[in-house]
Amino acid sequence: MTVTTTGPPAGAPVTAGPAGGPERHREAAYRDGPVSALIQLHDATSPGVLPAGPGGHVFVPREAEATCDRYGASAGPRPRGAGADEHRLGLIALEGRELIALRVDGSGPPAGEPDGWATGLAWLRLGLAERLVDRVTTHLGGRTVQRTVTLNLPLVRAMLADAVAGTTECRALLKAAPTSATLRRVHRSLDETGRTCLHLLGAAGFVADGPGSEVRVSELLADTYAPTADDGGAGDSGGEHSGTGVPYDHASCGHATYDGRTAPAGHPPTTELERP
Amino acid sequence: MTTDPGFLAGLRGLAREHAELLRPTALGLDADPSTGPALLGSDPRWLRLTGMPAAYNPDPLRVAGRPVYVDRCVEQVVVMEELARVDAAAVLALPGPSMSGFVVADIADEEQRDRYYRRLADRPTWTFFGMTEPAHGSDPASMGTALRPAGEDGAGLVLNGTKRFVGNGARAGVGVVFARRHPGPLGVVAVLLETDRPGFTGIPLETLGLRGLQLSELRMRDVPVADADVLGRHRPATRGGMWAAVRTFNRYRPVVASFALGVAQGAHDYVVAHRRQLGAGDRDRLADLADRLAGTRATVMAAAESADHDPGDGTLASAAKIRATALAEESTLLALRMFGPGARWEHPMLDKWARDARAFEFMEGTSNVQRLTLAQGHLNGRLDDVRPAA
């Protein structure tokens, strides 16, 4: 059996969208990776404004953060520093560049349907997932197990199919102007595709200088920006669009700090399950 | 070999006390893995949990007055689960025998055993198990690391090759390297090797999870090896390095499963401890997770009992590893979801556990490899099912 690992032609739009439409962020991510694509997305959709997710978090390249004098909020952008409490939650390094995570009290996505940032981000993550699938097929096409090319093993092919079923679903969902519910499903589906690809990569997906680092950034983007369900019951996950939306004991959870060394206090309770 | 539930409960309680020692340092070790040796090598209590044999372990752990050497798989899975509820990376980064100890216990001669364990008893010493190679994982048929005669006169041997994704490799003092000495399936041998030999280099790899373990690359260029370093040289080839490796994997997979189970349980407990209100949907999800944890714990224990009974049969070990690795991933991700948007930023321990959980999938064989083993074991009648014995 011959192995064909020819990827899709880079930048071939799946929909005949208008020039300058959100599909271009998919192509940028596929071609240039997350940091460059995020800078382009930010320039195109939120220049000067920190885009915030439903929990009041921001996760953008440092170059983009440095250009912002305002932050996003439900009623429109507000000036940074004017009484808005900002907390730096972490820095993520990727190929010599950095992304910064912040919590900005009172920030959030604009009310109503998803804005350009939210829609573009879904396309961007789709491009990252397609880029990841390509890297996986190249990686597995170049390895052997007992003289069989790894990509030709039936179990591996099955997992590859699962991975591309996820990106297929997302392309189908994004054909129409997306709602919050659409974007929520796109992010979840792309998370699943990423996990499947990590399984296929094995330890190669676990080292920081491999494709796993892009998967991590993509997941953190979803964690920060995926719309929340607004039909959750009281106390269920999500359901609010200000603050974190979920009641928990902030004081005992040890919020992330710049160096990530704050450990949560508190002793997990004994449950019935723990008694052998 | 009996497994008294009361004894195991006592052991679990002791392990839980030890686990709490790891909580304050878990995020610091994740941020800077180089702190591992100072953190974990300075407290002799840890060595008692690592399976040191009685002859080298004068002050063993005691449960109800009875000495416990944590050298049986059933003991190891109980202890490791408890420790992994807090920090699996730190547990894997403990000095002591770890996986190489299984090989030494199985096929080393008296001199080799003493050389290995005496060093571990004398001072905090990390060990390594060098099997996986960059291009083809742990497939022994493709192994490129070679052990060859040093020169024309046949005096001594040299080791050449590269091993990758070796836990504690860069900080280890001694370990076991697998290398091809002859062609064919019986041509792979295990070599007992100190890391201070000329031509041996261990380089830590930057990883996304289990960072404390410091997965490493080992490079060996004409490393001198004596015949006395070859493990099992006094045994038939069919009971040599690869035989010991298979038994090691069969015994260590339930332990890896117990690490994964511990991480999964830790994530569950974190939600229980820190979520103030739970709606019906979240309560259902948490109850389902608790049920799966109980089922996986039972499977891991069954696998450990099987490994103690017959280390040659890895069928149940594969079942345990499939279940536990999936549960670790799903439990940590579910826990993050239950804290809403930005949970990875606001709950660094959960984020760490989610990153750590992903290592278990590829450690000691991927889930696909385990599926093949489990299916074959079933077809061979190795599972205790209702079918009459063939």
XYZ file of C-alpha atoms in Angstrom:
666
model
C 0.000 0.000 0.000
C 1.367 3.391 -0.847
C 1.004 6.265 1.552
C -0.201 9.566 0.298
C 0.263 12.424 2.712
C -0.342 15.313 0.409
C -2.082 18.010 2.410
C -4.853 20.209 1.110
C -3.687 23.123 -0.985
C -2.772 25.778 1.545
C -5.274 28.559 1.693
C -7.948 26.931 -0.448
C -11.148 28.411 0.930
C -13.817 25.862 1.771
C -16.576 28.339 1.219
C -16.825 31.002 -1.379
C -16.802 33.651 1.314
C -16.337 37.302 0.546
C -12.771 38.530 0.247
C -11.599 39.622 3.674
C -14.109 37.338 5.395
C -13.278 35.405 8.553
C -12.084 32.403 6.520
C -8.777 34.176 5.980
C -7.894 33.632 9.651
C -8.105 29.893 9.046
C -5.650 30.214 6.198
C -3.311 32.413 8.240
C -3.318 29.916 11.117
C -2.732 26.981 8.783
C 0.141 28.767 7.093
C 1.755 30.830 9.871
C 0.748 29.237 13.173
C -1.162 30.679 16.114
C 0.805 33.765 17.135
C 0.965 35.421 13.718
C -2.631 34.488 12.979
C -3.833 35.927 16.299
C -2.019 39.202 15.637
C -3.668 39.422 12.219
C -7.071 38.567 13.708
C -6.661 41.187 16.422
C -5.604 43.844 13.941
C -8.598 43.031 11.771
C -11.295 42.818 14.433
C -10.279 44.559 17.659
C -7.484 47.083 17.058
C -6.613 48.859 20.315
C -9.013 46.713 22.337
C -8.196 43.693 24.493
C -10.718 41.009 23.497
C -12.144 39.336 26.603
C -13.889 36.008 26.998
C -17.036 35.274 29.003
C -15.044 34.785 32.217
C -13.329 38.155 31.907
C -10.064 36.664 30.644
C -7.775 37.795 27.856
C -5.265 35.602 26.011
C -3.405 37.287 23.175
C 0.145 37.651 21.843
C 2.153 40.187 23.811
C 2.648 42.277 20.673
C -1.130 42.648 20.422
C -1.595 43.338 24.138
C 0.970 46.152 23.965
C -1.122 48.016 21.404
C -4.338 48.078 23.455
C -5.523 51.038 25.520
C -9.044 49.631 25.982
C -10.637 46.330 26.901
C -13.806 44.702 25.663
C -16.951 44.701 27.783
C -20.586 43.797 27.180
C -21.657 47.381 26.514
C -18.583 48.253 24.444
C -14.891 48.976 24.995
C -13.672 50.770 28.102
C -10.315 52.420 28.821
C -7.645 50.309 30.480
C -6.258 51.454 33.793
C -9.193 53.678 34.713
C -10.134 51.718 37.786
C -10.202 48.445 35.869
C -8.364 45.857 37.914
C -6.007 43.808 35.742
C -4.274 40.624 36.887
C -1.575 38.889 34.925
C -2.310 35.149 35.032
C 0.412 33.656 32.917
C 2.764 33.775 29.994
C 2.911 31.053 27.379
C 6.018 30.805 25.221
C 5.723 29.486 21.690
C 8.595 29.352 19.231
C 10.381 32.321 20.726
C 7.264 34.471 21.092
C 4.920 34.960 24.022
C 1.211 35.076 24.666
C -0.088 36.768 27.788
C -3.111 35.857 29.880
C -4.912 38.506 31.910
C -8.046 38.779 33.984
C -9.661 42.187 33.614
C -12.467 42.789 36.080
C -15.655 43.802 34.291
C -14.465 42.704 30.875
C -16.265 40.315 28.573
C -17.493 39.806 25.047
C -19.963 42.309 23.598
C -23.623 41.474 24.198
C -25.533 39.803 21.393
C -24.364 37.615 18.581
C -20.676 36.676 18.240
C -18.481 39.544 17.080
C -15.674 39.458 14.539
C -13.085 38.343 17.085
C -15.187 35.393 18.282
C -16.070 34.263 14.763
C -12.558 34.760 13.438
C -11.133 32.828 16.381
C -13.231 29.782 15.493
C -11.883 29.879 11.931
C -8.383 30.393 13.279
C -8.617 27.338 15.518
C -9.979 25.318 12.592
C -6.886 26.268 10.586
C -4.681 25.225 13.512
C -6.466 21.862 13.687
C -6.010 21.282 9.963
C -2.347 22.210 10.313
C -2.077 19.746 13.202
C -3.684 16.913 11.217
C -1.134 17.533 8.461
C 1.723 17.350 10.934
C 0.320 14.113 12.360
C 0.042 12.461 8.940
C 3.556 13.538 8.015
C 4.889 12.251 11.340
C 3.128 8.882 11.114
C 3.913 8.507 7.422
C 7.598 8.632 8.296
C 7.573 6.043 11.071
C 7.367 2.274 11.044
C 6.248 -0.385 13.497
C 7.602 -3.827 12.703
C 8.314 -2.690 9.157
C 4.785 -1.361 8.566
C 4.340 2.379 8.040
C 2.541 3.562 11.181
C 0.008 5.572 9.190
C -1.129 2.343 7.506
C -2.054 0.555 10.732
C -5.855 0.165 10.837
C -6.182 1.408 14.419
C -4.177 4.495 13.511
C -6.290 5.106 10.405
C -9.408 4.865 12.579
C -8.101 7.559 14.910
C -7.110 9.747 11.978
C -10.685 9.415 10.722
C -11.978 10.524 14.132
C -9.690 13.549 14.010
C -10.808 14.647 10.549
C -14.463 13.969 11.381
C -14.033 16.776 13.922
C -12.632 19.284 11.458
C -15.265 18.218 8.918
C -18.014 19.014 11.412
C -16.508 22.429 12.067
C -16.260 23.307 8.387
C -19.920 22.342 7.989
C -20.972 24.395 11.012
C -19.074 27.467 9.873
C -20.734 27.588 6.447
C -23.487 29.755 7.915
C -23.001 32.846 10.058
C -22.283 31.287 13.436
C -24.312 31.738 16.610
C -22.872 31.384 20.103
C -24.123 27.801 20.178
C -22.356 27.078 16.890
C -19.089 28.472 18.174
C -19.396 26.518 21.407
C -19.701 23.278 19.442
C -16.879 24.245 17.085
C -14.534 24.830 20.015
C -15.514 21.549 21.679
C -15.123 19.608 18.449
C -11.695 21.137 17.817
C -10.633 20.277 21.366
C -11.563 16.653 20.597
C -9.647 16.686 17.323
C -6.619 18.084 19.151
C -6.764 15.334 21.764
C -7.059 12.648 19.105
C -4.039 14.073 17.300
C -2.067 14.111 20.563
C -2.883 10.426 20.998
C -1.588 9.789 17.497
C 1.595 11.757 18.163
C 2.401 9.932 21.399
C 5.410 11.318 23.200
C 6.222 13.530 20.195
C 3.141 15.572 21.121
C 4.313 15.948 24.703
C 7.551 17.864 24.128
C 7.435 21.638 24.146
C 9.238 22.013 20.818
C 6.694 19.837 19.009
C 3.120 20.279 17.785
C 1.756 19.764 21.303
C 2.605 23.354 22.160
C 0.299 24.635 19.440
C -2.421 22.287 20.700
C -1.982 23.780 24.149
C -2.313 27.335 22.865
C -5.386 26.356 20.854
C -6.977 24.770 23.929
C -6.186 27.814 26.048
C -7.892 30.007 23.438
C -11.001 27.833 23.772
C -10.799 27.903 27.576
C -10.605 31.698 27.440
C -13.031 32.571 24.641
C -15.539 29.751 23.982
C -19.058 31.084 24.550
C -20.802 29.653 27.593
C -24.149 27.911 27.579
C -26.888 30.299 28.635
C -29.388 27.586 29.410
C -27.628 26.091 32.400
C -29.490 25.666 35.648
C -28.541 27.562 38.772
C -25.121 26.516 39.856
C -24.367 24.589 36.693
C -21.281 25.294 34.680
C -21.540 28.472 32.701
C -24.736 30.399 32.453
C -23.394 33.823 33.346
C -21.481 36.263 31.266
C -19.767 38.305 33.907
C -16.977 37.169 36.106
C -16.268 33.478 36.062
C -19.933 32.512 36.136
C -19.299 29.538 38.406
C -19.451 29.760 42.174
C -16.340 28.390 43.839
C -14.099 29.318 46.705
C -11.643 31.718 45.104
C -9.579 32.034 48.244
C -8.809 28.341 48.498
C -8.110 27.639 44.842
C -4.829 29.447 44.521
C -5.205 31.647 41.490
C -2.439 31.461 38.964
C 0.312 33.957 39.384
C 3.004 35.041 37.013
C 5.324 32.250 38.067
C 2.519 29.744 38.555
C 3.682 28.739 42.012
C 0.580 29.352 44.046
C -0.713 25.980 45.116
C -4.326 25.517 46.102
C -4.726 24.914 49.784
C -7.318 22.620 51.252
C -7.433 18.900 51.689
C -9.650 16.883 49.379
C -12.395 15.208 51.355
C -12.597 11.509 51.846
C -15.364 9.968 49.803
C -17.017 6.589 50.049
C -15.068 5.544 46.979
C -11.729 5.808 48.662
C -12.331 3.063 51.144
C -10.978 -0.156 49.705
C -0.404 -14.273 48.189
C -3.273 -12.732 50.130
C -4.346 -9.136 50.005
C -5.885 -8.235 53.314
C -8.253 -5.279 52.825
C -7.481 -3.940 56.292
C -3.767 -3.946 55.581
C -4.252 -2.176 52.247
C -6.502 0.404 53.905
C -3.765 1.110 56.430
C -1.220 1.399 53.659
C -3.530 3.770 51.799
C -3.805 5.972 54.854
C -0.035 6.150 55.247
C 0.405 6.961 51.577
C -2.158 9.730 51.882
C -0.138 11.330 54.667
C 2.934 11.247 52.438
C 0.962 12.722 49.559
C 0.189 15.862 51.502
C 3.925 16.576 51.697
C 3.857 17.033 47.914
C 1.010 19.533 47.750
C 2.882 22.750 48.610
C 5.611 22.077 46.061
C 3.618 20.660 43.147
C 3.344 23.848 41.104
C 6.915 24.885 41.848
C 8.254 21.555 40.610
C 6.120 21.910 37.492
C 7.510 25.381 36.858
C 11.120 24.333 37.451
C 11.833 20.583 37.168
C 15.466 21.130 38.134
C 14.292 21.589 41.736
C 13.309 17.896 41.834
C 16.500 16.417 43.302
C 16.722 18.940 46.149
C 13.021 18.584 46.830
C 12.727 14.807 46.709
C 16.241 13.568 47.426
C 16.603 15.126 50.833
C 13.892 13.197 52.686
C 14.693 9.512 53.328
C 11.003 8.757 53.885
C 10.441 8.612 50.130
C 12.848 5.736 49.549
C 10.645 3.504 51.692
C 7.880 3.807 49.104
C 9.927 2.778 46.089
C 10.195 -1.001 46.479
C 13.700 -1.305 47.939
C 14.316 -4.932 48.983
C 14.533 -5.824 52.669
C 18.315 -6.380 52.580
C 18.837 -2.718 51.634
C 15.905 -1.243 53.495
C 16.648 -1.410 57.240
C 13.888 1.039 58.170
C 10.870 0.003 56.114
C 7.405 1.466 56.121
C 5.237 -0.173 58.769
C 1.505 -0.764 58.704
C 0.110 -1.842 62.067
C 3.634 -2.792 63.112
C 4.222 -5.000 60.092
C 7.066 -4.067 57.724
C 5.983 -3.232 54.165
C 8.479 -3.065 51.320
C 6.058 -1.830 48.629
C 7.538 -4.430 46.319
C 4.269 -6.123 45.368
C 2.120 -4.651 42.640
C -0.971 -4.542 44.872
C 0.950 -2.424 47.368
C 2.388 -0.210 44.650
C -0.953 0.622 43.043
C -2.455 1.639 46.381
C 0.514 3.840 47.314
C 0.978 5.394 43.880
C -2.687 6.224 43.450
C -2.693 8.134 46.719
C 0.493 10.040 45.877
C -0.695 10.795 42.343
C -3.841 12.419 43.691
C -1.555 15.297 44.567
C 1.440 15.155 42.228
C 2.119 12.242 39.904
C 5.130 14.059 38.466
C 6.837 14.230 41.856
C 6.195 10.545 42.537
C 7.687 9.574 39.204
C 10.631 11.847 40.017
C 11.505 10.062 43.257
C 14.963 8.544 43.613
C 14.969 4.747 43.839
C 14.563 1.613 41.759
C 11.539 2.484 39.581
C 11.250 0.421 36.370
C 14.875 -0.617 36.130
C 14.458 -2.328 39.509
C 12.060 -4.863 37.979
C 14.717 -5.917 35.472
C 17.414 -6.121 38.131
C 15.150 -8.141 40.413
C 14.312 -10.553 37.591
C 17.612 -11.310 35.885
C 20.592 -9.685 37.661
C 23.209 -11.875 39.284
C 24.191 -11.346 42.933
C 27.025 -8.938 42.156
C 24.848 -6.829 39.853
C 21.992 -6.742 42.353
C 24.322 -5.580 45.096
C 25.950 -2.983 42.878
C 22.559 -1.533 41.956
C 20.751 -1.583 45.286
C 23.740 -0.641 47.442
C 24.199 2.541 45.478
C 20.489 3.376 45.846
C 20.645 2.712 49.583
C 23.836 4.716 50.118
C 22.672 8.025 48.675
C 19.683 9.457 46.801
C 20.067 7.981 43.317
C 17.727 8.359 40.372
C 17.444 5.462 37.962
C 16.353 5.114 34.355
C 14.876 2.524 32.003
C 16.241 3.095 28.497
C 14.080 1.347 25.913
C 12.306 3.901 23.676
C 14.155 5.278 20.666
C 13.394 8.418 18.655
C 12.380 6.848 15.341
C 10.351 3.806 16.357
C 9.340 3.992 19.994
C 9.813 0.777 21.917
C 9.599 -1.625 18.974
C 12.435 -4.062 19.772
C 12.617 -5.347 16.189
C 13.798 -1.917 15.039
C 16.134 -1.197 17.953
C 19.126 0.784 16.766
C 21.117 0.967 19.998
C 23.915 -1.551 19.626
C 26.338 -3.366 21.939
C 29.421 -4.470 20.033
C 32.943 -5.694 20.788
C 35.237 -2.776 21.540
C 38.078 -3.889 19.327
C 39.679 -6.612 17.303
C 41.044 -8.370 20.392
C 37.501 -8.862 21.729
C 38.259 -7.230 25.092
C 35.201 -5.377 26.369
C 32.184 -3.922 24.603
C 30.952 -0.493 23.506
C 27.436 0.883 23.506
C 26.167 3.244 20.795
C 22.725 4.712 20.264
C 20.097 7.189 21.374
C 17.171 6.683 23.735
C 14.397 9.246 24.051
C 11.579 10.020 26.495
C 13.446 8.364 29.350
C 12.129 9.475 32.741
C 14.742 10.962 35.099
C 17.398 10.221 32.446
C 19.399 13.413 32.837
C 19.496 13.205 36.654
C 20.019 9.439 36.955
C 23.092 7.800 38.449
C 22.429 4.294 37.200
C 19.935 2.487 35.021
C 19.207 -0.185 32.455
C 19.737 0.288 28.718
C 18.347 -2.122 26.145
C 20.590 -2.731 23.164
C 20.950 -5.167 20.299
C 23.897 -7.508 20.693
C 22.955 -10.148 18.121
C 20.447 -10.341 15.255
C 17.007 -11.835 15.812
C 14.330 -11.692 18.484
C 16.621 -12.940 21.270
C 19.447 -10.583 20.364
C 18.392 -7.666 22.573
C 20.103 -7.491 25.969
C 19.734 -5.329 29.070
C 22.845 -3.515 30.279
C 23.346 -2.163 33.803
C 24.989 1.203 33.294
C 26.269 4.021 35.478
C 25.752 7.416 33.868
C 29.218 8.786 34.662
C 30.878 6.635 32.022
C 32.651 8.362 29.143
C 30.463 8.877 26.100
C 27.172 8.921 28.044
C 25.099 12.136 27.980
C 21.628 12.761 29.400
C 19.769 15.823 28.139
C 16.473 16.909 29.709
C 13.580 17.532 27.312
C 11.160 20.394 27.843
C 7.715 18.801 28.168
C 4.166 20.092 28.467
C 3.187 17.899 31.413
C 4.714 15.632 34.070
C 7.517 18.147 33.969
C 8.968 17.044 37.300
C 9.780 13.655 35.790
C 12.202 15.353 33.431
C 11.858 13.079 30.421
C 15.259 13.030 28.779
C 17.253 11.986 25.779
C 20.191 9.648 26.397
C 23.058 9.732 23.927
C 25.635 6.962 24.035
C 28.787 7.190 21.939
C 31.259 4.347 22.396
C 30.313 3.962 26.057
C 32.559 1.263 27.529
C 30.674 -1.800 28.788
C 32.073 -4.880 30.516
C 30.595 -8.335 30.262
C 29.764 -8.008 33.957
C 27.348 -5.182 33.049
C 25.144 -7.406 30.879
C 22.118 -8.439 32.915
C 21.061 -12.074 32.671
C 24.323 -13.171 31.037
C 24.244 -16.307 33.216
C 20.756 -17.183 31.968
C 19.423 -18.723 28.740
C 18.711 -16.205 25.960
C 14.994 -16.935 26.245
C 15.130 -15.616 29.829
C 17.227 -12.547 29.124
C 16.718 -8.833 28.531
C 13.563 -8.865 26.418
C 11.918 -11.466 28.636
C 12.567 -9.203 31.615
C 11.355 -6.154 29.675
C 8.012 -7.776 28.884
C 7.552 -8.774 32.531
C 8.540 -5.275 33.605
C 5.901 -3.730 31.343
C 3.295 -6.199 32.591
C 4.047 -5.271 36.206
C 4.488 -1.560 35.632
C 1.344 -0.978 33.554
C -0.965 -1.401 36.554
C 1.252 1.126 38.349
C 0.965 3.593 35.453
C -2.786 2.967 35.576
C -2.742 3.784 39.289
C -0.986 7.084 38.565
C -3.677 7.920 36.028
C -6.388 6.856 38.461
C -4.882 9.079 41.147
C -4.867 12.089 38.837
C -8.478 11.371 37.870
C -9.508 11.068 41.523
C -7.607 14.232 42.414
C -9.548 16.203 39.808
C -12.844 14.797 41.093
C -11.934 15.674 44.679
C -10.912 19.180 43.667
C -14.365 19.826 42.246
C -16.025 18.400 45.357
C -13.831 20.586 47.570
C -14.055 23.859 45.689
C -17.362 24.110 43.842
C -19.815 25.767 46.203
C -23.073 24.895 44.483
C -23.757 22.132 42.039
C -26.778 22.073 39.772
C -28.462 18.841 38.801
C -26.456 18.508 35.602
C -23.118 18.877 37.328
C -24.171 16.543 40.140
C -25.008 13.874 37.562
C -21.688 14.316 35.790
C -19.806 14.117 39.072
C -21.711 11.016 40.192
C -20.962 9.307 36.900
C -17.294 10.212 37.303
C -17.282 8.792 40.830
C -18.795 5.544 39.560
C -16.160 5.271 36.844
C -13.406 5.920 39.379
C -14.682 3.025 41.491
C -14.842 0.734 38.470
C -11.371 1.676 37.334
C -9.969 1.230 40.845
C -11.357 -2.300 40.922
C -9.855 -3.026 37.494
C -6.447 -1.667 38.518
C -6.459 -3.798 41.670
C -7.392 -6.903 39.667
C -4.542 -6.145 37.267
C -2.105 -5.714 40.168
C -3.141 -9.049 41.683
C -2.680 -10.695 38.286
C 0.776 -9.112 37.890
C 1.834 -10.404 41.310
C 0.513 -13.863 40.447
C 1.955 -14.107 36.917
C 4.113 -11.249 35.576
C 4.196 -13.069 32.248
C 0.548 -12.250 31.547
C -0.222 -8.604 30.783
C -3.844 -9.000 29.739
C -5.453 -7.362 32.774
C -2.694 -4.778 32.966
C -3.700 -3.616 29.494
C -7.371 -3.423 30.513
C -6.482 -1.330 33.544
C -4.288 1.018 31.566
C -6.914 1.583 28.845
C -9.528 2.493 31.434
C -7.372 4.601 33.697
C -5.646 6.679 31.030
C -8.940 7.619 29.397
C -10.417 8.450 32.784
C -7.485 10.681 33.752
C -7.903 12.745 30.606
C -11.672 12.950 30.822
C -11.793 13.634 34.564
C -9.326 16.502 34.425
C -11.080 18.072 31.424
C -14.495 17.666 33.050
C -13.220 19.290 36.226
C -11.924 22.251 34.240
C -15.281 22.592 32.488
C -17.049 22.635 35.824
C -15.207 25.799 36.777
C -16.348 27.629 33.655
C -14.460 29.902 31.277
C -10.854 30.662 32.113
C -10.580 27.636 34.410
C -7.108 26.820 33.142
C -5.930 30.249 34.279
C -7.827 30.361 37.550
C -7.097 26.791 38.691
C -3.424 26.082 38.022
C -3.458 22.728 39.826
C -6.277 21.489 37.582
C -4.442 22.769 34.538
C -1.308 20.959 35.676
C -3.222 17.722 36.262
C -4.819 17.978 32.812
C -1.372 18.396 31.265
C 0.088 15.576 33.376
C -2.797 13.223 32.523
C -1.827 13.172 28.860
C 1.449 11.389 29.466
C -0.177 8.167 30.602
C -1.624 7.529 27.152
C 1.804 6.931 25.637
C 3.769 5.721 28.679
C 4.491 1.980 28.507
C 2.468 1.514 25.340
C -0.389 3.486 23.803
C -4.020 2.521 24.269
C -3.990 0.989 20.793
C -1.167 -1.334 21.845
C -3.103 -2.207 25.011
C -6.237 -2.937 22.946
C -4.349 -5.425 20.821
C -2.975 -7.144 23.933
C -6.339 -7.244 25.659
C -8.163 -8.620 22.614
C -5.507 -11.288 22.108
C -5.622 -12.194 25.788
C -9.353 -12.629 25.576
C -9.078 -14.801 22.473
C -6.427 -16.877 24.241
C -8.765 -17.442 27.190
C -6.678 -15.455 29.663
C -9.582 -13.545 31.170
C -11.622 -15.016 33.947
C -14.865 -15.176 31.988
C -17.656 -17.698 31.861
C -16.264 -19.774 29.012
C -15.088 -23.248 29.998
C -11.320 -23.633 30.039
C -9.967 -24.935 26.756
